[in-house]
Structures are given as structure tokens and as C-alpha cells.
Tab-separated table of C-alpha atoms in Angstrom:
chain	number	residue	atom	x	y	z
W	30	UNK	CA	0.000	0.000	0.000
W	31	UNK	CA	2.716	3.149	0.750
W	32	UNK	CA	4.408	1.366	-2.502
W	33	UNK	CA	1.141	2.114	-4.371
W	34	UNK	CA	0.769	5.587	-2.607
W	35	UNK	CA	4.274	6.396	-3.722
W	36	UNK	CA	4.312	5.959	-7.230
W	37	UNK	CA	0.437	7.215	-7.456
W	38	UNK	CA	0.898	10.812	-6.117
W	39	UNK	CA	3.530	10.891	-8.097
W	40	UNK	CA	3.547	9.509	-11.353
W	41	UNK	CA	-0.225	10.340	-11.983
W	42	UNK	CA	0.606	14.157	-11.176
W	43	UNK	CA	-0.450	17.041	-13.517
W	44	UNK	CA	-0.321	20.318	-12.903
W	45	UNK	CA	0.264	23.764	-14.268
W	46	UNK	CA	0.439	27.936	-13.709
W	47	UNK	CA	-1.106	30.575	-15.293
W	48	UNK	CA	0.745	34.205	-16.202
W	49	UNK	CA	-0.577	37.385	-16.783
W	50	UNK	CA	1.183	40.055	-19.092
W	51	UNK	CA	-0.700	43.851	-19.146
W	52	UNK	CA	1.098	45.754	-21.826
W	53	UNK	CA	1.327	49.422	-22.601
W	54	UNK	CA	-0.882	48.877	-25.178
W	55	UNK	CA	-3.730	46.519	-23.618
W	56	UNK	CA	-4.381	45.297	-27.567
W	57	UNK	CA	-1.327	43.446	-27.204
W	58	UNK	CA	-1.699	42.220	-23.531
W	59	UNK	CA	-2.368	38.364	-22.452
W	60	UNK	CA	-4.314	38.032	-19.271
W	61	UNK	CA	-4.299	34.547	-19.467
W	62	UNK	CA	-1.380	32.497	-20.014
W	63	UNK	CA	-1.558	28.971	-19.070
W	64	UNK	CA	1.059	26.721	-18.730
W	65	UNK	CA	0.440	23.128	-18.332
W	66	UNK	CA	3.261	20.379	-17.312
W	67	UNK	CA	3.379	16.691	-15.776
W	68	UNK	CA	5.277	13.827	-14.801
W	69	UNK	CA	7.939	12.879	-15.999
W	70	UNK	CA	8.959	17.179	-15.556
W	71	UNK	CA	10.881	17.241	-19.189
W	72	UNK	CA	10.193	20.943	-18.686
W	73	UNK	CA	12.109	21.736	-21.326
W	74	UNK	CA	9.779	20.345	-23.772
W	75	UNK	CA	6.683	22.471	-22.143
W	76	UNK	CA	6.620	25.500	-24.743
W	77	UNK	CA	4.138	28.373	-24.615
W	78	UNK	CA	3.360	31.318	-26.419
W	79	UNK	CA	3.796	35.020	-24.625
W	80	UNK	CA	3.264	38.404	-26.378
W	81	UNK	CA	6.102	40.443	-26.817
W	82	UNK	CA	4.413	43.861	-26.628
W	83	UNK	CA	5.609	44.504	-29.880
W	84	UNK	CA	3.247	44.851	-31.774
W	85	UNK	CA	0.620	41.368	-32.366
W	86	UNK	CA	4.119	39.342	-32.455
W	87	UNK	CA	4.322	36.893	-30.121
W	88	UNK	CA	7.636	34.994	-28.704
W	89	UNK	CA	7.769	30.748	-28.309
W	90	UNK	CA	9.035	29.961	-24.877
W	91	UNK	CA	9.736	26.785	-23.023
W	92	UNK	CA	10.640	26.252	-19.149
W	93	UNK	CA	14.221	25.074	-17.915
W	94	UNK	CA	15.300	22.038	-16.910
W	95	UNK	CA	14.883	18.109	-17.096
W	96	UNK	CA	13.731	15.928	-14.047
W	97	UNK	CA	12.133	13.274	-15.443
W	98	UNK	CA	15.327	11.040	-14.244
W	99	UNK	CA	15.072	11.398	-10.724
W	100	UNK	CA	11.413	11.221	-11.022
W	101	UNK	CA	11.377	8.056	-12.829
W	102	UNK	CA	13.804	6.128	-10.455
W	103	UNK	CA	11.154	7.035	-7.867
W	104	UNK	CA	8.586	5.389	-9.679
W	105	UNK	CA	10.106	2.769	-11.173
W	106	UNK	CA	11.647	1.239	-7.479
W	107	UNK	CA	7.707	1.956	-6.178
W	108	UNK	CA	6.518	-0.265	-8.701
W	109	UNK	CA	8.605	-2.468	-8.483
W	110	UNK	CA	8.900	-2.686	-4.461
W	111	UNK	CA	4.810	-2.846	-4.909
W	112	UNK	CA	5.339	-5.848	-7.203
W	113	UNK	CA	7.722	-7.845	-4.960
W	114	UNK	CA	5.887	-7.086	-1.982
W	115	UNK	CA	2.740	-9.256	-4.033
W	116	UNK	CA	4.491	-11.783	-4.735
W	117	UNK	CA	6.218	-12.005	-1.232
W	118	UNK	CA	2.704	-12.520	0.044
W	119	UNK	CA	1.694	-14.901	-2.038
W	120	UNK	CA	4.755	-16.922	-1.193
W	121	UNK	CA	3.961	-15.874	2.279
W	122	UNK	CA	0.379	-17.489	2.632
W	123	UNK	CA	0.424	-20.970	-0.321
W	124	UNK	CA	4.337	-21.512	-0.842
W	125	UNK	CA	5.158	-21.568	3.187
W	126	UNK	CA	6.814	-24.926	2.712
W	127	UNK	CA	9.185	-24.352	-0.306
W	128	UNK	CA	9.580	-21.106	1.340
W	129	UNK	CA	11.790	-22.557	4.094
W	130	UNK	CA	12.888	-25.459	2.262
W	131	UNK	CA	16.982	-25.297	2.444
W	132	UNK	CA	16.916	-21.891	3.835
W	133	UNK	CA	17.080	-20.165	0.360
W	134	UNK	CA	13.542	-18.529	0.575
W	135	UNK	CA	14.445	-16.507	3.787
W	136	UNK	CA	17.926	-15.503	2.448
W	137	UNK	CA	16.738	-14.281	-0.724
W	138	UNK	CA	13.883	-12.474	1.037
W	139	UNK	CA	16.667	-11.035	3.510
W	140	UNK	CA	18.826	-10.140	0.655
W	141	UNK	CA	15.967	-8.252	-1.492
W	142	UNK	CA	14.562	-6.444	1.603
W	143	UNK	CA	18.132	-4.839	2.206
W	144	UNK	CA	18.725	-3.865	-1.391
W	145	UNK	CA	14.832	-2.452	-1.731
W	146	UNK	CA	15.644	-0.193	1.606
W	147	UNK	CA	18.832	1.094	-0.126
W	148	UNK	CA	17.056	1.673	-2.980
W	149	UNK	CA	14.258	3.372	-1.280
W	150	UNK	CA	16.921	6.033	0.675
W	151	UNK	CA	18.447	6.587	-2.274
W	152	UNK	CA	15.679	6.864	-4.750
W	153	UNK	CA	13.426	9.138	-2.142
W	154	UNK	CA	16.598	11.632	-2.090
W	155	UNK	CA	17.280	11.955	-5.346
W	156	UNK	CA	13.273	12.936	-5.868
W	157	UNK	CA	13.271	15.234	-3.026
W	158	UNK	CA	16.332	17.310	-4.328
W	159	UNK	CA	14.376	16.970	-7.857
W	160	UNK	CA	11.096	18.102	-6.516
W	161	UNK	CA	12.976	21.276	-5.193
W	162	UNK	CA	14.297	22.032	-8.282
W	163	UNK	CA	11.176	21.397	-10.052
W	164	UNK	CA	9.523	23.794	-7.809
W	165	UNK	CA	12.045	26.522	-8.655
W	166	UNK	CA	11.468	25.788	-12.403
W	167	UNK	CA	7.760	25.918	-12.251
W	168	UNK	CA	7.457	29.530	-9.970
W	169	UNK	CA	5.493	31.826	-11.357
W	170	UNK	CA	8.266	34.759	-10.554
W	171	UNK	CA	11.214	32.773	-12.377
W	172	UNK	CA	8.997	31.550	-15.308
W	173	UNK	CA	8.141	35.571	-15.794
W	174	UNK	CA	12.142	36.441	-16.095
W	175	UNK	CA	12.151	34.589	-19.103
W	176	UNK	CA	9.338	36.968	-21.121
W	177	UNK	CA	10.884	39.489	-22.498
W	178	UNK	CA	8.041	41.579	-22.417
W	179	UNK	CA	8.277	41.407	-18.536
W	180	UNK	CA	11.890	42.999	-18.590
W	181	UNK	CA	10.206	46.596	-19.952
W	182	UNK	CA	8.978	48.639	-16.948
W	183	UNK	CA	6.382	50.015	-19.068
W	184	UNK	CA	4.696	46.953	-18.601
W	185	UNK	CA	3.424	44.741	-15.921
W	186	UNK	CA	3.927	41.038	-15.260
W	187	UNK	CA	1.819	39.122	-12.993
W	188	UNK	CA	1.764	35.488	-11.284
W	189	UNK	CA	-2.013	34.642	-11.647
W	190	UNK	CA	-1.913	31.785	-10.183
W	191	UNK	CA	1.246	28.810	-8.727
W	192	UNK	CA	1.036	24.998	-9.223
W	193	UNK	CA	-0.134	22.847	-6.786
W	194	UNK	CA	2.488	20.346	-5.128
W	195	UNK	CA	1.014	19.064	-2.283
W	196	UNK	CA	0.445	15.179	-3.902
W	197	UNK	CA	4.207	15.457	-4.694
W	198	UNK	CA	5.928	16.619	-1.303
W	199	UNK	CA	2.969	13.540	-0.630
W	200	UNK	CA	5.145	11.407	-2.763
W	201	UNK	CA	8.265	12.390	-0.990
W	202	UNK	CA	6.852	11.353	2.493
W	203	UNK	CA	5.221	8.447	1.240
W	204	UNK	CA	9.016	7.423	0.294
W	205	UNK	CA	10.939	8.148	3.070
W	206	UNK	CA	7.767	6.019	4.675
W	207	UNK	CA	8.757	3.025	2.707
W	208	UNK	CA	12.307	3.277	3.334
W	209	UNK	CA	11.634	2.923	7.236
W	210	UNK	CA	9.074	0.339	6.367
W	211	UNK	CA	11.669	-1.632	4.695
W	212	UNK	CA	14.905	-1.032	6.955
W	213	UNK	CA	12.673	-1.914	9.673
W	214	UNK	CA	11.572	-5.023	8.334
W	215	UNK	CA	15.090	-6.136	7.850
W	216	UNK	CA	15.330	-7.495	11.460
W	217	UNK	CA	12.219	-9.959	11.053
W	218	UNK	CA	13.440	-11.360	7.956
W	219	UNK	CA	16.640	-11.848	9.408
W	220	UNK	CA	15.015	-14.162	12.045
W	221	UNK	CA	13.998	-16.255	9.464
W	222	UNK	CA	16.972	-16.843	8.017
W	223	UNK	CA	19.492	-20.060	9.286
W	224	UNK	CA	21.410	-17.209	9.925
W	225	UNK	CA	20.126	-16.298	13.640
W	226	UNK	CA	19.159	-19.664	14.541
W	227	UNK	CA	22.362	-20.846	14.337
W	228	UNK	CA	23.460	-17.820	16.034
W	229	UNK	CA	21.303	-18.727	19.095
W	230	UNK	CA	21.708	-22.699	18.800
W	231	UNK	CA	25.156	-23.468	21.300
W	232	UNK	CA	25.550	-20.526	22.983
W	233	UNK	CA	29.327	-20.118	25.006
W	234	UNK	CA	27.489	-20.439	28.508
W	235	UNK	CA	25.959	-23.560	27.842
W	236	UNK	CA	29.088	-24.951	25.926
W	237	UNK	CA	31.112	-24.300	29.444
W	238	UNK	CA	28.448	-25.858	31.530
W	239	UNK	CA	28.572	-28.968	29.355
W	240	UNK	CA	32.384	-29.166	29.281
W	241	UNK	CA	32.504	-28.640	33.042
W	242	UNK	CA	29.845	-31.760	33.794
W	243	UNK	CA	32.005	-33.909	31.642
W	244	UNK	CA	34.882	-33.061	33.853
W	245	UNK	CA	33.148	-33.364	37.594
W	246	UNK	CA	30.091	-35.544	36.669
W	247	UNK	CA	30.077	-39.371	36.983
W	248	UNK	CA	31.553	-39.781	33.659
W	249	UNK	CA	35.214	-38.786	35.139
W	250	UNK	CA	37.463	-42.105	34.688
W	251	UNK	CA	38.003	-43.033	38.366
W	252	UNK	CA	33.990	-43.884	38.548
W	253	UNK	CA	35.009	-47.525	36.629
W	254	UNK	CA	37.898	-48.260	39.526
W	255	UNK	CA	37.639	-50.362	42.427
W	256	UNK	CA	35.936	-48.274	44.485
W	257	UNK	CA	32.754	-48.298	41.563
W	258	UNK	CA	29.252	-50.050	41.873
W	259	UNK	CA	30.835	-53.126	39.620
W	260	UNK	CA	33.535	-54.444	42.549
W	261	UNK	CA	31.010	-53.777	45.636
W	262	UNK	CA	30.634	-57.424	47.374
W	263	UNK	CA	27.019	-59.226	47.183
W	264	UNK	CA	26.069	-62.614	46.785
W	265	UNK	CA	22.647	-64.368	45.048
W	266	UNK	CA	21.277	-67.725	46.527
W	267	UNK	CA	20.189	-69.757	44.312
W	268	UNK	CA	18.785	-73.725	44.529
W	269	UNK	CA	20.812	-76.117	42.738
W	270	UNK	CA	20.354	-79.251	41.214
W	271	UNK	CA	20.961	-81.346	44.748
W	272	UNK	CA	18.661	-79.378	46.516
W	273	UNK	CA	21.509	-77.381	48.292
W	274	UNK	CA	21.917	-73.576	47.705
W	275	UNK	CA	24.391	-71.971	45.522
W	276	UNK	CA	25.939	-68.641	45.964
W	277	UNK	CA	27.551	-66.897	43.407
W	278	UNK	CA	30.024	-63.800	44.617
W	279	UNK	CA	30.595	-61.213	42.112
W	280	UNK	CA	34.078	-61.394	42.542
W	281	UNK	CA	33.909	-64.873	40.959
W	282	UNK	CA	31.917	-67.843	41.001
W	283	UNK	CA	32.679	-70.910	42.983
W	284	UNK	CA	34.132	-74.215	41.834
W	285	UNK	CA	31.846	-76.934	40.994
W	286	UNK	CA	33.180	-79.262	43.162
W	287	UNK	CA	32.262	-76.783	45.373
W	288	UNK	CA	28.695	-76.412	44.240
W	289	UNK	CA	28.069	-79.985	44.293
């Protein structure tokens, strides 16, 4: 959804200004100059007509400047963040199994997540400093200075009215937004990965504690000596063949003669 929001308020924009020009002779004046311009911002293909107060002549103008790189990186990592982030849930919900089968889902999620947050800082910055300049190149004031009708003091040069940017400083939020979204979501793919579960699998306290019970516990060599369960004296009657009892010590059995 921010992916979506993103590349919306920004590639969808269109916007525009409109110019007045009131010259000395009011035949020759245009009240009503409108200047229309969208996404990508190739500004310098916007041209417009402006009289010259010369006379009916009239001057072809364009505006300055060329964003439409900066403002297509945006879009193009918002799609494409929006497109991964379907298919991740699809994964997510029908493919759980193959998902974690031999760890490779989780560490090419983990992998894609970090690139799509550096992409999103990066990208975001780029179209803020763009937006800024597009801003400048758009004012009504700056477009004005480029009329020369407007540098004669016998005439007067007015901003009638500015462009509206409030969907793309929108845009701008919206992808800042998705770079925290993504950086953020960095750690819980990282759980997922083989990665921190071996981390956490034989910790070093429990690796001493089982090093130190091999060393003190009953499994120390002097258990199997003399002293042990296996040389402790006993003896088990049993009947014999006769009649008579037979004892059997567990340091050795008796002789059959003796038995008998």
C-alpha cells in the first residue's frame, strides 16, 4: 500500500500555472497564459506562447530544466517494491513450505529487503532534491524572467496563479515512509533466516556448563575403579540341582566341586 501511494501521487501528477502580461498597449496584452506540465517534468519540452508587446508578435518559450530522471527512479523502485511485496505474500500465505525449504527462501527475502531499503533512501533523495528544483522551475516569478516583455517597466507582469504540489511533497513522504518500512523489516526477515538460529543454537554459557559436567560428573574415569558399583561385594542364593543352595560372589563364582 505506501508502494502504491508512492508511485500514485507521483507519477499520476499534472499540474500547471497561469501568467498574466498587461502591456502598454492593452491590444497586445495576455491576461491569461496557461502553462500546463506533468510527470515525468521534461520541462524543457513544455513550450508556450507570450506576447512580446511589440506589436501582435508573439515569442515561443519553453521552461528550464529536465527531471524526469530522478522522477522516474522514484517510480520505477515503487513499482517495483509494490510488485515484490505481491508476490512475497503470495509466497507468504500458499508456498510456506518451499519457502523454508533449504533456507534459500528466507535468504533471498533477507537479501531483497536490504537492497529495496537502499534503494528506497536513495531513490526518495534523489526525488526530493528533484522536486525542489522542479519547484524553482515551475514559480510563477522565475517563469516571468524569461518573457521578455516582462523585462520593460512600461509593462506589468503578474503570477495569476502557482502549481499545486502538495500530492508530490505527498510522494516524498510516502518514500521516506517506505524506506523505514523496509529497513525496519530487515530485522524480522533476518530471524527467518538459518542465519540467527544458528546464532542462538550453542551458545558459550551452555558450551562451558557442558564441558565442566564432563569433567566433575560421573563420567570422570576413576567412577570404573575399584571403588565403583561393579567391585562392591554381594552374593545371590540360588537352589541347585541337589537341593543345596548356591551362591555366586561377584568377585567370581565358585568351583563346581564346590557347588556340588
Amino acid at each position: 500500500l505506501f508502494a502504491i501511494f508512492a508511485f500514485a501521487t507521483c507519477g499520476g501528477y499534472s499540474g500547471g500555472l497561469r501568467l498574466s502580461v498587461d502591456c502598454a498597449n492593452k491590444s497586445e496584452s495576455d491576461l491569461n497564459i496557461d502553462i500546463a506540465f506533468a510527470y515525468p517534468f521534461r520541462l524543457h519540452q513544455v513550450n508556450f506562447d507570450a506576447p512580446t508587446c511589440e506589436g501582435k508578435h508573439r515569442e515561443k518559450l519553453s521552461l528550464i530544466g529536465d527531471f524526469s530522471s530522478s522522477a522516474e527512479f522514484f517510480v520505477t523502485i515503487a513499482v517495483f517494491a509494490f510488485l515484490y511485496s505481491l508476490a512475497a505474500t503470495v509466497v507468504y500465505i500458499f508456498f510456506q513450505n518451499k519457502y523454508r525449504e533449504n533456507n534459500r527462501g528466507p535468504l533471498i527475502d533477507f537479501i531483497v529487503t536490504v537492497v529495496f531499503s537502499f534503494l528506497w533512501l536513495v531513490s526518495s533523495s534523489a526525488w526530493a532534491k528533484g522536486l525542489s528544483d522542479v519547484k524553482i522551475a515551475t514559480d510563477p516569478d522565475e517563469v516571468l524572467l524569461l518573457m521578455s516583455a516582462c523585462k520593460q517597466q512600461s509593462n506589468k507582469c503578474l503570477p495569476v496563479r502557482s502549481p499545486v504540489m502538495s500530492s508530490l511533497n505527498t510522494s516524498v513522504v510516502f518514500g521516506f515512509l517506505n524506506f523505514i518500512l523496509w529497513a525496519g523489516n530487515i530485522w524480522f526477515v533476518f530471524k527467518e533466516t538459518g542465519w540467527h538460529s544458528s546464532g542462538q543454537r550453542h551458545p558459550p554459557d551452555t558450551m562451558e556448563k557442558q564441558s565442566s559436567s564432563y569433567n566433575q560428573g560421573g563420567y570422570n574415569q576413576d567412577s570404573y575403579g575399584p571403588a565403583g558399583g561393579y567391585n562392591q561385594p554381594g552374593s545371590y542364593g540360588q537352589v541347585g540341582e541337589y537341593g543345596q543352595s548356591q551362591s555366586y560372589g561377584q568377585s567370581g563364582p565358585t568351583s563346581f566341586a564346590n557347588q556340588i
